[in-house]
Coordinates of C-alpha atoms (C1' of nucleotides) in Angstrom, one line a residue:
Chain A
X265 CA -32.0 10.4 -4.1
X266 CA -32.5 11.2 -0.5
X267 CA -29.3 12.5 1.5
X268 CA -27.8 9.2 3.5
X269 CA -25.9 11.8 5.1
X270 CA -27.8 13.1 8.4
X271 CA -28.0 16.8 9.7
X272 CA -25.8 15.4 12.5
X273 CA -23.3 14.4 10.4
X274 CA -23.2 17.2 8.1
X275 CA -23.4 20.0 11.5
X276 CA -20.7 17.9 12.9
X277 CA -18.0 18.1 9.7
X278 CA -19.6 21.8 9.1
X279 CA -18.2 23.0 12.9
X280 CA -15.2 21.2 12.4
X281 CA -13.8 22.8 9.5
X282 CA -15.2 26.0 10.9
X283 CA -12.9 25.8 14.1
X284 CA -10.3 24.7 12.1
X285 CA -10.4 27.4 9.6
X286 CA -10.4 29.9 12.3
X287 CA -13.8 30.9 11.1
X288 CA -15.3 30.3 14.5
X289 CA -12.0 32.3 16.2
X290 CA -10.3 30.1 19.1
X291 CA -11.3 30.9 22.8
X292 CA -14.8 32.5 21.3
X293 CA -18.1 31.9 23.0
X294 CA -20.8 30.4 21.2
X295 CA -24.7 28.9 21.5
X296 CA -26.5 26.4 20.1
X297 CA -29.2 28.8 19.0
X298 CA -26.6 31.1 17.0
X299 CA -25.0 28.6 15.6
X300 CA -28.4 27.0 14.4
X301 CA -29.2 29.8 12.9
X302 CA -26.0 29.8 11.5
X303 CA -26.7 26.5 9.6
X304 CA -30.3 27.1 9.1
X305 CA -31.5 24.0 10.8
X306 CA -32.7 23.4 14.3
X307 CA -30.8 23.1 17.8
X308 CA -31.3 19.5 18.0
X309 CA -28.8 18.3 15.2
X310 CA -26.3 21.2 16.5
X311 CA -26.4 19.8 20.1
X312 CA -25.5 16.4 19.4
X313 CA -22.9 17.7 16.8
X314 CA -21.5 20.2 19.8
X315 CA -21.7 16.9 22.3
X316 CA -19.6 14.7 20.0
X317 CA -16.9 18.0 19.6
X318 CA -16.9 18.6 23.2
X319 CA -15.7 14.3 23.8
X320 CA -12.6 15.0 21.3
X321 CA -11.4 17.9 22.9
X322 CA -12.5 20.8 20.4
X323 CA -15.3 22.5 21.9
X324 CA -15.9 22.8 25.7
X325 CA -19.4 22.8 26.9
X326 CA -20.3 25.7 29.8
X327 CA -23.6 24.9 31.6
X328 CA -26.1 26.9 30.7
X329 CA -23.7 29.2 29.4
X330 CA -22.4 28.6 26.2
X331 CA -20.0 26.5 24.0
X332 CA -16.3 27.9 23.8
X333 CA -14.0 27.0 21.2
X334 CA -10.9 25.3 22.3
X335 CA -9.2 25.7 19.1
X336 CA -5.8 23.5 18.3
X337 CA -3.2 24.4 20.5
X338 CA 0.5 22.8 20.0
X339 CA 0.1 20.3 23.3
X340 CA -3.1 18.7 21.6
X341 CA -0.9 18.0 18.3
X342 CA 1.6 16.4 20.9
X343 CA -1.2 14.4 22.8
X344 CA -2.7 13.2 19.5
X345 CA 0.3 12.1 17.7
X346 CA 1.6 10.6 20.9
X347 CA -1.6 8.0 20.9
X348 CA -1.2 8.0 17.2
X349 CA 2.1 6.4 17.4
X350 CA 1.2 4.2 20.1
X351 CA -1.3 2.7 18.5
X352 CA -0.7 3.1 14.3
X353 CA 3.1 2.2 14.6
X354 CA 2.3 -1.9 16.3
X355 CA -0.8 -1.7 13.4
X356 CA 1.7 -0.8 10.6
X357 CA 4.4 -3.6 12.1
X358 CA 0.6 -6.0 12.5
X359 CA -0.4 -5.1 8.7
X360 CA 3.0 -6.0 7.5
X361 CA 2.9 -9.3 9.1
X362 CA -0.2 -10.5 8.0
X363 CA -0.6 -8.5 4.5
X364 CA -2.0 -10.6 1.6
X365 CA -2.0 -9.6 -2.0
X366 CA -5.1 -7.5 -1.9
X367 CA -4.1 -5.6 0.6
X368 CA -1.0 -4.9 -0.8
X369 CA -2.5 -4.0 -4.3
X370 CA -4.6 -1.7 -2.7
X371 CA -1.9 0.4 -1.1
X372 CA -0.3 0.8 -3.9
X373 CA -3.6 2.1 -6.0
X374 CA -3.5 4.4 -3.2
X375 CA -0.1 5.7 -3.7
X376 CA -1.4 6.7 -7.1
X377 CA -3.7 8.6 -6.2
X378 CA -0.9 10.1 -3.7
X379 CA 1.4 11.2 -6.2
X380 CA -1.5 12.6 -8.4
X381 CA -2.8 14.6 -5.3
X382 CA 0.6 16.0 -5.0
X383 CA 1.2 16.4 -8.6
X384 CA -2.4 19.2 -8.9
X385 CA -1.4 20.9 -5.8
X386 CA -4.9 19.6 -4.8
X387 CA -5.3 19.3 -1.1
X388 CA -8.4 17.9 -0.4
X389 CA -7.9 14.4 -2.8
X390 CA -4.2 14.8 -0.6
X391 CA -6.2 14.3 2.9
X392 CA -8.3 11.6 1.8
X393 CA -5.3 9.7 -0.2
X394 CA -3.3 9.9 3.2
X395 CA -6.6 9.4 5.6
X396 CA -7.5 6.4 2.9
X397 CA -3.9 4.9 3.1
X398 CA -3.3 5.0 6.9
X399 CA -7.4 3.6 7.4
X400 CA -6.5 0.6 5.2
X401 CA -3.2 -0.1 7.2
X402 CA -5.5 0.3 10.6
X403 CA -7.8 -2.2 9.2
X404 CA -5.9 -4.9 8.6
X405 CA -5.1 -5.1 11.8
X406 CA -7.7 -6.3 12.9
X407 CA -9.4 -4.0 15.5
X408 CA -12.2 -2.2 15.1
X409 CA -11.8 -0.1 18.1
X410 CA -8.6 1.2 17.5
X411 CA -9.3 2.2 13.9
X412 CA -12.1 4.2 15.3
X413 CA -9.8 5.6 18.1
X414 CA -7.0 6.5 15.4
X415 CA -10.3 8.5 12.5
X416 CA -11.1 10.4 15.9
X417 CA -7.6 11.1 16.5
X418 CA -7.1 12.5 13.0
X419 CA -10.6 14.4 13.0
X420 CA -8.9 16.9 15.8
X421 CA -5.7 17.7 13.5
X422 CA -7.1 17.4 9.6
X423 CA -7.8 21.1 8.9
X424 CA -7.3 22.8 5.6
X425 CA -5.9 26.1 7.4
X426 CA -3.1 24.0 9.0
X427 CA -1.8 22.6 6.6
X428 CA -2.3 25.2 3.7
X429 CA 1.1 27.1 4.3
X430 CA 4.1 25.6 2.2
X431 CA 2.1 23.2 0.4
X432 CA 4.0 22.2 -2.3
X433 CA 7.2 21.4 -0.6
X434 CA 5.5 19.3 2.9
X435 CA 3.1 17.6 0.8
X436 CA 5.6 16.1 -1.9
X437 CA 8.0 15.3 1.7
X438 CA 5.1 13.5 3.0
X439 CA 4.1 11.8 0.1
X440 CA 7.7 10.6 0.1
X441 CA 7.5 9.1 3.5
X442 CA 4.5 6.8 2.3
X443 CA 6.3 4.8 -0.2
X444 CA 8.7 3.0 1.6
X445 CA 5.8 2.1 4.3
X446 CA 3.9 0.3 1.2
X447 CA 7.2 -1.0 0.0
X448 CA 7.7 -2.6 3.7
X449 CA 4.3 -3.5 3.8
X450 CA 4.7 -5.3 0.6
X451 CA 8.2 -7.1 1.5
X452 CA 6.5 -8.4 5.0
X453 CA 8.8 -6.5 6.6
X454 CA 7.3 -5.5 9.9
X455 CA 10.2 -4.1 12.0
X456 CA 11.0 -1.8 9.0
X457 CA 6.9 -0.9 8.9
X458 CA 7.1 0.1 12.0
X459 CA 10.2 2.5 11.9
X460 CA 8.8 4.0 9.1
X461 CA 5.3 4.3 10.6
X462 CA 6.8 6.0 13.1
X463 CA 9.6 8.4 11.5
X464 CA 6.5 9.4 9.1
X465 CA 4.2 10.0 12.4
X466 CA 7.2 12.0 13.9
X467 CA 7.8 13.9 11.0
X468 CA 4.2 14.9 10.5
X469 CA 3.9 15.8 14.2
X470 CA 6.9 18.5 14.2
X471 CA 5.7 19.8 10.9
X472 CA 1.8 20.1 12.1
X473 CA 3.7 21.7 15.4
X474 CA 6.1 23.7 14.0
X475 CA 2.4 25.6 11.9
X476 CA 0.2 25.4 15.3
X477 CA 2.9 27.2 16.8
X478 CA 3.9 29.8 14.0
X479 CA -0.3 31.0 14.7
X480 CA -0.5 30.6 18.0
X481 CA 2.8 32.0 19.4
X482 CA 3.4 29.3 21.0
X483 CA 6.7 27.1 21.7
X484 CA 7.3 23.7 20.2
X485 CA 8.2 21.4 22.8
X486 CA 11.8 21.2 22.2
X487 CA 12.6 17.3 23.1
X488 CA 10.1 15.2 21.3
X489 CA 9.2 13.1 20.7
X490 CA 9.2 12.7 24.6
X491 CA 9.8 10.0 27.1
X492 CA 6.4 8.7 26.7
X493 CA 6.7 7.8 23.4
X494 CA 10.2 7.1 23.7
X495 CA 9.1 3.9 26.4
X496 CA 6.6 2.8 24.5
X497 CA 9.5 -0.1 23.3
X498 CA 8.0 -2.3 27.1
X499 CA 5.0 -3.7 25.9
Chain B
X228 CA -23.8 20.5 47.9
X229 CA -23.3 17.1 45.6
X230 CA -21.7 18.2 42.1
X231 CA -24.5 18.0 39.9
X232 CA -25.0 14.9 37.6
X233 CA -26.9 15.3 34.0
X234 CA -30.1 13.1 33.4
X235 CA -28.2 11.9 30.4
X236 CA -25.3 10.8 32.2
X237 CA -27.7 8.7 34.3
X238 CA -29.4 7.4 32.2
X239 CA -26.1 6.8 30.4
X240 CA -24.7 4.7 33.1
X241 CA -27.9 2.9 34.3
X242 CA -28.3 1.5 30.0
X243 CA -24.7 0.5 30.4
X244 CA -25.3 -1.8 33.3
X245 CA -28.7 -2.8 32.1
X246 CA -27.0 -3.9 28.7
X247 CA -23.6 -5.4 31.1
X248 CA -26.1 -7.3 33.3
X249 CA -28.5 -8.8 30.6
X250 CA -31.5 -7.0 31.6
X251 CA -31.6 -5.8 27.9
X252 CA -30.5 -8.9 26.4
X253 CA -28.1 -8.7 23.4
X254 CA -29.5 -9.0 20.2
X255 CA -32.6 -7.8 21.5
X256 CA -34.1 -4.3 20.0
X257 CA -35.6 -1.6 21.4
X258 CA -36.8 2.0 20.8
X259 CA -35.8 5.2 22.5
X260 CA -39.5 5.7 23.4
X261 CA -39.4 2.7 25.9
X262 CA -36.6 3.2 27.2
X263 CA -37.7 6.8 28.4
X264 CA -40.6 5.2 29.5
X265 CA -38.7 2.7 31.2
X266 CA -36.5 5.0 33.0
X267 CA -39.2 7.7 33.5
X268 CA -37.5 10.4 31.4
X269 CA -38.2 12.2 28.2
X270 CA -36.5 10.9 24.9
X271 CA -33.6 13.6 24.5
X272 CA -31.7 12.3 27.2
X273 CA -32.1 8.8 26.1
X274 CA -31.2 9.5 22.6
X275 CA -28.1 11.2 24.2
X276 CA -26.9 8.6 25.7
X277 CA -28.0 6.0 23.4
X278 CA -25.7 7.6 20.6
X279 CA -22.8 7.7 23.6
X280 CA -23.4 4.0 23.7
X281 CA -23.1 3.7 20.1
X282 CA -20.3 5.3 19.5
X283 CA -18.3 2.8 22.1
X284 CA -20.1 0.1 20.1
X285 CA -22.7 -1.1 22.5
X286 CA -25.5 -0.2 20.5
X287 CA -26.2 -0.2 17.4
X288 CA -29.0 2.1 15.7
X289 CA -31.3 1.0 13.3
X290 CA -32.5 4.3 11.5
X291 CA -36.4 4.6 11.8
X292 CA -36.4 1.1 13.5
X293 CA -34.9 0.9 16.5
X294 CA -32.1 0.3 18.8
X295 CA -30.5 -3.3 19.2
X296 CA -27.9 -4.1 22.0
X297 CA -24.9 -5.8 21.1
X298 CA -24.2 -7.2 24.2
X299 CA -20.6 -8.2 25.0
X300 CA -18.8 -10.6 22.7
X301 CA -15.6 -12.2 23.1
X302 CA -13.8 -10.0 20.3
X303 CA -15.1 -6.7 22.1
X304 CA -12.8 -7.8 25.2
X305 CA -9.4 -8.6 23.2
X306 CA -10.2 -5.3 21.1
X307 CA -10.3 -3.7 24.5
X308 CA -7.7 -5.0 26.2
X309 CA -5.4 -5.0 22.8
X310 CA -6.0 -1.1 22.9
X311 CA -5.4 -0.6 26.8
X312 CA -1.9 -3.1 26.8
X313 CA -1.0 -0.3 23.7
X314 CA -1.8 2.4 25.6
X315 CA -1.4 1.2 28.9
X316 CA 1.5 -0.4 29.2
X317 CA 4.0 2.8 28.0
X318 CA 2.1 5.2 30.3
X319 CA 2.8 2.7 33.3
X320 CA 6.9 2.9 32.0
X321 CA 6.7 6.6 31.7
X322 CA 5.0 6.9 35.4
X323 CA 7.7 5.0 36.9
X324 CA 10.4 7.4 35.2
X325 CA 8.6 10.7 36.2
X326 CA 6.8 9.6 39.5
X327 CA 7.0 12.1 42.1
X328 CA 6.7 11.1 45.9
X329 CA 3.3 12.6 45.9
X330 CA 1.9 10.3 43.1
X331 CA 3.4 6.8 45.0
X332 CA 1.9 8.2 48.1
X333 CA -1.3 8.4 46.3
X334 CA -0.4 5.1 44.7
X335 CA -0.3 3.5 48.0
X336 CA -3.3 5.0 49.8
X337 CA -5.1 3.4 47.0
X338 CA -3.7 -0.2 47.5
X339 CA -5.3 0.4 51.1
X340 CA -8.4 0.7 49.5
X341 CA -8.1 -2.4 47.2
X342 CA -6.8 -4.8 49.9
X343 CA -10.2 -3.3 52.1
X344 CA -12.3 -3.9 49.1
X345 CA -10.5 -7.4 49.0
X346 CA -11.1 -8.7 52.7
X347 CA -14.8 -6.9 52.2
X348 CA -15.8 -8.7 49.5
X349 CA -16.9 -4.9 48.5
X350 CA -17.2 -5.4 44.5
X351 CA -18.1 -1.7 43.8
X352 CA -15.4 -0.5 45.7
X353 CA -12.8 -2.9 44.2
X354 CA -14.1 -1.5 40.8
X355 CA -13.5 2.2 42.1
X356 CA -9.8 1.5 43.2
X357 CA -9.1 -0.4 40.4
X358 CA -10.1 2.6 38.1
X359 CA -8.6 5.2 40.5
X360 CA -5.4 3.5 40.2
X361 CA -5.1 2.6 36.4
X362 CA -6.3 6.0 36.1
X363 CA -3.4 8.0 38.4
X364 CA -1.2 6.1 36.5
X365 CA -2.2 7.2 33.5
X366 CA -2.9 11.3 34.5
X367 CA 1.1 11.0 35.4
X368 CA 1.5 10.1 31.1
X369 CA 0.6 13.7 30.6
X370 CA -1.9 12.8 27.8
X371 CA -5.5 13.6 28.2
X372 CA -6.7 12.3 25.4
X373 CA -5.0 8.8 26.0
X374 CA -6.4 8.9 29.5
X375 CA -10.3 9.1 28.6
X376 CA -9.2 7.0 25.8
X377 CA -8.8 4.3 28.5
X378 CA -11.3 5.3 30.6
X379 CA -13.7 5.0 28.0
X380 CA -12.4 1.4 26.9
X381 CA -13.1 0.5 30.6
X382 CA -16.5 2.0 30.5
X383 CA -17.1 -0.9 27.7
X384 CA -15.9 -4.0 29.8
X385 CA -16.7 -2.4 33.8
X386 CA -19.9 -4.8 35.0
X387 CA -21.2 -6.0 37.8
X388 CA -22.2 -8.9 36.1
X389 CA -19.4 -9.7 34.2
X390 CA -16.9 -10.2 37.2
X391 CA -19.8 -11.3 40.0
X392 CA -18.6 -15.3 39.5
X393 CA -15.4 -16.9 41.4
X394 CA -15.0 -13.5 43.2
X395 CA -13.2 -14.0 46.2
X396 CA -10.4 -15.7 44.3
X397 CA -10.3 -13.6 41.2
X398 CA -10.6 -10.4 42.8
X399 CA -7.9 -11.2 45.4
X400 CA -5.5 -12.5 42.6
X401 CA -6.6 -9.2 40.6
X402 CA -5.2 -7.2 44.3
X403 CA -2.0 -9.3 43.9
X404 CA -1.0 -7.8 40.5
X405 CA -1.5 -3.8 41.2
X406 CA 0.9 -4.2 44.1
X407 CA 4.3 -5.2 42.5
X408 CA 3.2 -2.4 39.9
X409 CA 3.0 0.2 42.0
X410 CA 6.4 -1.2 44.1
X411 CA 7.6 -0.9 39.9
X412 CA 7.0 2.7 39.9
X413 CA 7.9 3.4 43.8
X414 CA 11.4 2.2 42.7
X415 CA 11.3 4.4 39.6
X416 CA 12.1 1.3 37.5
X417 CA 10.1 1.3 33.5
X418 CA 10.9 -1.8 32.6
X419 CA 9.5 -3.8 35.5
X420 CA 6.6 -1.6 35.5
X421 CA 5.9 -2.2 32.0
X422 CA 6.4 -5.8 32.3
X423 CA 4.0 -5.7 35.5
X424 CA 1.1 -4.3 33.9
X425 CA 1.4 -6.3 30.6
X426 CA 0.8 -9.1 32.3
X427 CA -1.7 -7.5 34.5
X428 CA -3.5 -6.7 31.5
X429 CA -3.1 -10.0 29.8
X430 CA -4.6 -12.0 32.8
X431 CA -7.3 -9.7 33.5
X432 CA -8.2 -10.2 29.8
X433 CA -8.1 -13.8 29.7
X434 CA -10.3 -13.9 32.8
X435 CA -12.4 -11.7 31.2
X436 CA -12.3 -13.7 28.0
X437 CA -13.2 -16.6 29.5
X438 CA -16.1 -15.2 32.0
X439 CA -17.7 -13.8 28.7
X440 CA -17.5 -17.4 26.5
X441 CA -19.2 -18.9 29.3
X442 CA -22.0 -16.7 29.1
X443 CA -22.7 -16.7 25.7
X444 CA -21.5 -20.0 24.4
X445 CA -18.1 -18.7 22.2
X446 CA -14.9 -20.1 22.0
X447 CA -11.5 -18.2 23.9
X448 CA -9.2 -17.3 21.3
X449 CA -6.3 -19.7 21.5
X450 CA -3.1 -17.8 21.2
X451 CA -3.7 -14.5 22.9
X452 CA -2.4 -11.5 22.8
X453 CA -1.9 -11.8 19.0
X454 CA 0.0 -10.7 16.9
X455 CA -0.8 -6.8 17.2
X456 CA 0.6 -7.4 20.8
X457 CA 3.8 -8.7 20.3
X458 CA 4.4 -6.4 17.7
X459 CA 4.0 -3.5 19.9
X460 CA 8.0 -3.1 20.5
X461 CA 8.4 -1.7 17.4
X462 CA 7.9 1.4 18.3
Chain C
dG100 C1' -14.7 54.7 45.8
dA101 C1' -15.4 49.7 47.1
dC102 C1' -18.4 46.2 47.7
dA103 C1' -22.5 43.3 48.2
dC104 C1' -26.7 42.1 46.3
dG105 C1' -30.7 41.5 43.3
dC106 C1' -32.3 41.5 38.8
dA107 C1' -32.2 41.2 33.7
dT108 C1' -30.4 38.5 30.1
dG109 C1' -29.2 34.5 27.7
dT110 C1' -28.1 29.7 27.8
dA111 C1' -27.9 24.4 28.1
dG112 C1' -30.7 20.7 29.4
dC113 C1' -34.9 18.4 29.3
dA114 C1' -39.7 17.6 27.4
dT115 C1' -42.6 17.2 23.6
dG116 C1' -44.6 17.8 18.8
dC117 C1' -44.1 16.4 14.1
dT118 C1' -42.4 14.0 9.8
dA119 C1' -40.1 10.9 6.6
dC120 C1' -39.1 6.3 6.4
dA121 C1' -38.1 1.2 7.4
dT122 C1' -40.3 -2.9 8.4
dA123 C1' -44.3 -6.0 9.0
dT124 C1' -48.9 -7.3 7.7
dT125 C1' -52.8 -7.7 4.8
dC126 C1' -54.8 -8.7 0.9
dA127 C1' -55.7 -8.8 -4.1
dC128 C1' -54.4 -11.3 -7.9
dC129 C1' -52.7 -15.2 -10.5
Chain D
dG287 C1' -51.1 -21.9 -2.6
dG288 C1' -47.6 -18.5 -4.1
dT289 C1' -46.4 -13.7 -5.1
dG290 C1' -46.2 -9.0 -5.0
dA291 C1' -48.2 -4.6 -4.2
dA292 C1' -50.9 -1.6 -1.0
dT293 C1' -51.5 -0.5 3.7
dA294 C1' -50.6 -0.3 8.7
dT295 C1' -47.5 0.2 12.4
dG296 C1' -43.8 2.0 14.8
dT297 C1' -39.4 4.3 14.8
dA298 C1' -35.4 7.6 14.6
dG299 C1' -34.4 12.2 13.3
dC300 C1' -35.5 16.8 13.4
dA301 C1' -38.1 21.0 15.2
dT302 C1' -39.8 23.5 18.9
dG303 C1' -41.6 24.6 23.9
dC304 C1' -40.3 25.1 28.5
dT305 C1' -37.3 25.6 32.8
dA306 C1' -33.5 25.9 36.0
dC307 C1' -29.4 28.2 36.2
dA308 C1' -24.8 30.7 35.2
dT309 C1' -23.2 35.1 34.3
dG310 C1' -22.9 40.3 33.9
dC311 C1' -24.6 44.6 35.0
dG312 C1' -26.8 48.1 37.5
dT313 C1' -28.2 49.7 41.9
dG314 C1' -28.1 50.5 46.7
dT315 C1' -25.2 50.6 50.9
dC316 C1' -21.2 51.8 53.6

DNA sequence: GACACGCATGTAGCATGCTACATATTCACC
DNA sequence: GGTGAATATGTAGCATGCTACATGCGTGTC
């Protein structure tokens, strides 16, 4: 069975979780050819991996110089989550609208697999519960572009070394916050979707903050979430 | 000394308007070798851009086959637009509650520009006010990401060809609705301002919508914005 | 000691060589 | 003629050469 999976791809998720880890420390120069022989494969797959982490944000590019790492810093938690909960929060309302029985049935598999996650401590089947349950809610409504917008989004922020401190009591609190989406979801209920939606979002974003900061030494923005957010109500 | 522009972003823009002005008809395929050929470059740059232009979901790539252009449809222009009225829309509120005098004076240099354009008949330099002033708006939301979020949605639907017919109306009525948006944020007033570039959006898309159907024979969707739209309060 | 300048070093960007593979075509066989 | 396997063709993906350039360091000058 040859691997459907490209070099790309595989470079790409490999840096990722390497910045995130803090293996590759934050501010650090890089270059391709290091990191190539890093990976043991050859420039040309790193490149394109570097180009698409330099368009989210993660890695900036210096000419001829090298590639530095612009780790995760508390104001791009805020500047993700913010465009999270424009977009994910009118999705959730969208879903809740026009939900039919599969769709429904499906969430609540996922929720399953949820509480299961939480249940073994086991992060990794957490992330792609969570990633799996907030996709599904994207895609039923209905654009393509915005689903993609929303995995990029999450791409920047999923990191096992974020999230790793106090496991056992965030994860079972944000486990918690999914059910009554579902349950919404389920009841076509979309004003109470999208509350939830976005209390969850909020909730995630202070918490994921709140960690960013504790490594960094940085302040959490103390009003949010802000005024942009907070005006999002005039479309 | 002119600040220095990559081949790949070149040849990036150039495949964008040769897909936007049916010179590389949609549907059609193509390989990365001719289109270095074409554009008298190596392959690396191509592929560069070529995976760019797939990511925003102009291309598509055929693995060991080729690369086929998927043109612009009718559903690529309301996934657009339904992504720039969500993102949009709030950033325009949150301008007109944290404009300073500096960014309305900016704002208003560039309706100059617009109404030049206008009486000009200057299509490339409507396009360039338009941008610059969706995108000041924007840089005033404080959100980076959501800004080349936008400008990357614009990237998909910007064309010469795609506005060229009924331009002297259009492109004056187009004039009509930036300046009661920027007047909106002059007179530090969210709501209007939000209000204002909703509908901006909406009748830009509609136009849109409807310039596209003729082209390539598909119907307008009847009741637009959707659902996802109207939902978008619930935030 | 401060500073300007040239050079060594290392890099991204671009060009090109090479390979596995997806598709189209031919052709043998029934 | 219909069908399926062998072959031919062309491609993306990956590896590797090559070049202009950004940066840092040493050297010369005052």
């Amino acid at each position: 069975m040859a691997p459907r999976v490209s070099t790309t791809d595989r470079i790409h998720l490999a840096l990722r979780e390497a910045i995130l880890s803090g293996e590759l420390a934050s501010g650090s120069l890089h270059s391709i050819y290091q990191l190539a022989e890093r990976f043991n494969v050859s420039r040309t797959p790193v490149r394109d991996a570097v180009l698409r982490l330099a368009d989210t944000g993660m890695l900036e590019i210096e000419r001829n110089h090298g590639v530095r790492v612009r780790g995760l810093k508390v104001d791009d938690v805020r500047e993700v989550f913010e465009a999270r909960l424009l977009l994910e929060v009118p999705a959730a309302a969208f879903a809740a609208t026009h939900a039919d029985d599969a769709l429904v049935t499906a969430l609540r598999a996922c929720l399953l697999d949820f509480a299961a996650a939480v249940a073994t401590n086991d992060e990794a089947q957490f992330q792609r519960s969570d990633r799996q349950l907030h996709t599904m809610l994207m895609a039923a409504a209905g654009n393509t572009r915005i689903s993609a917008m929303v995995e990029s989004l999450r791409d920047v922020t999923q990191a096992h070394g974020v999230w790793t401190a106090d496991q056992s009591r965030t994860l079972r609190a944000i486990q918690h916050e999914h059910e009554p989406i579902v349950d919404a979801v389920a009841a076509r209920n979309p004003d109470a979707a999208a509350r939830l939606m976005r209390d969850h979002l909020v909730e995630t974003a202070v918490l994921l903050m709140q960690q960013v900061a504790k490594t960094s030494g940085e302040a959490v923005p103390d009003p949010w979430p802000g005024a942009l957010i907070s005006r999002a109500r005039g479309v």
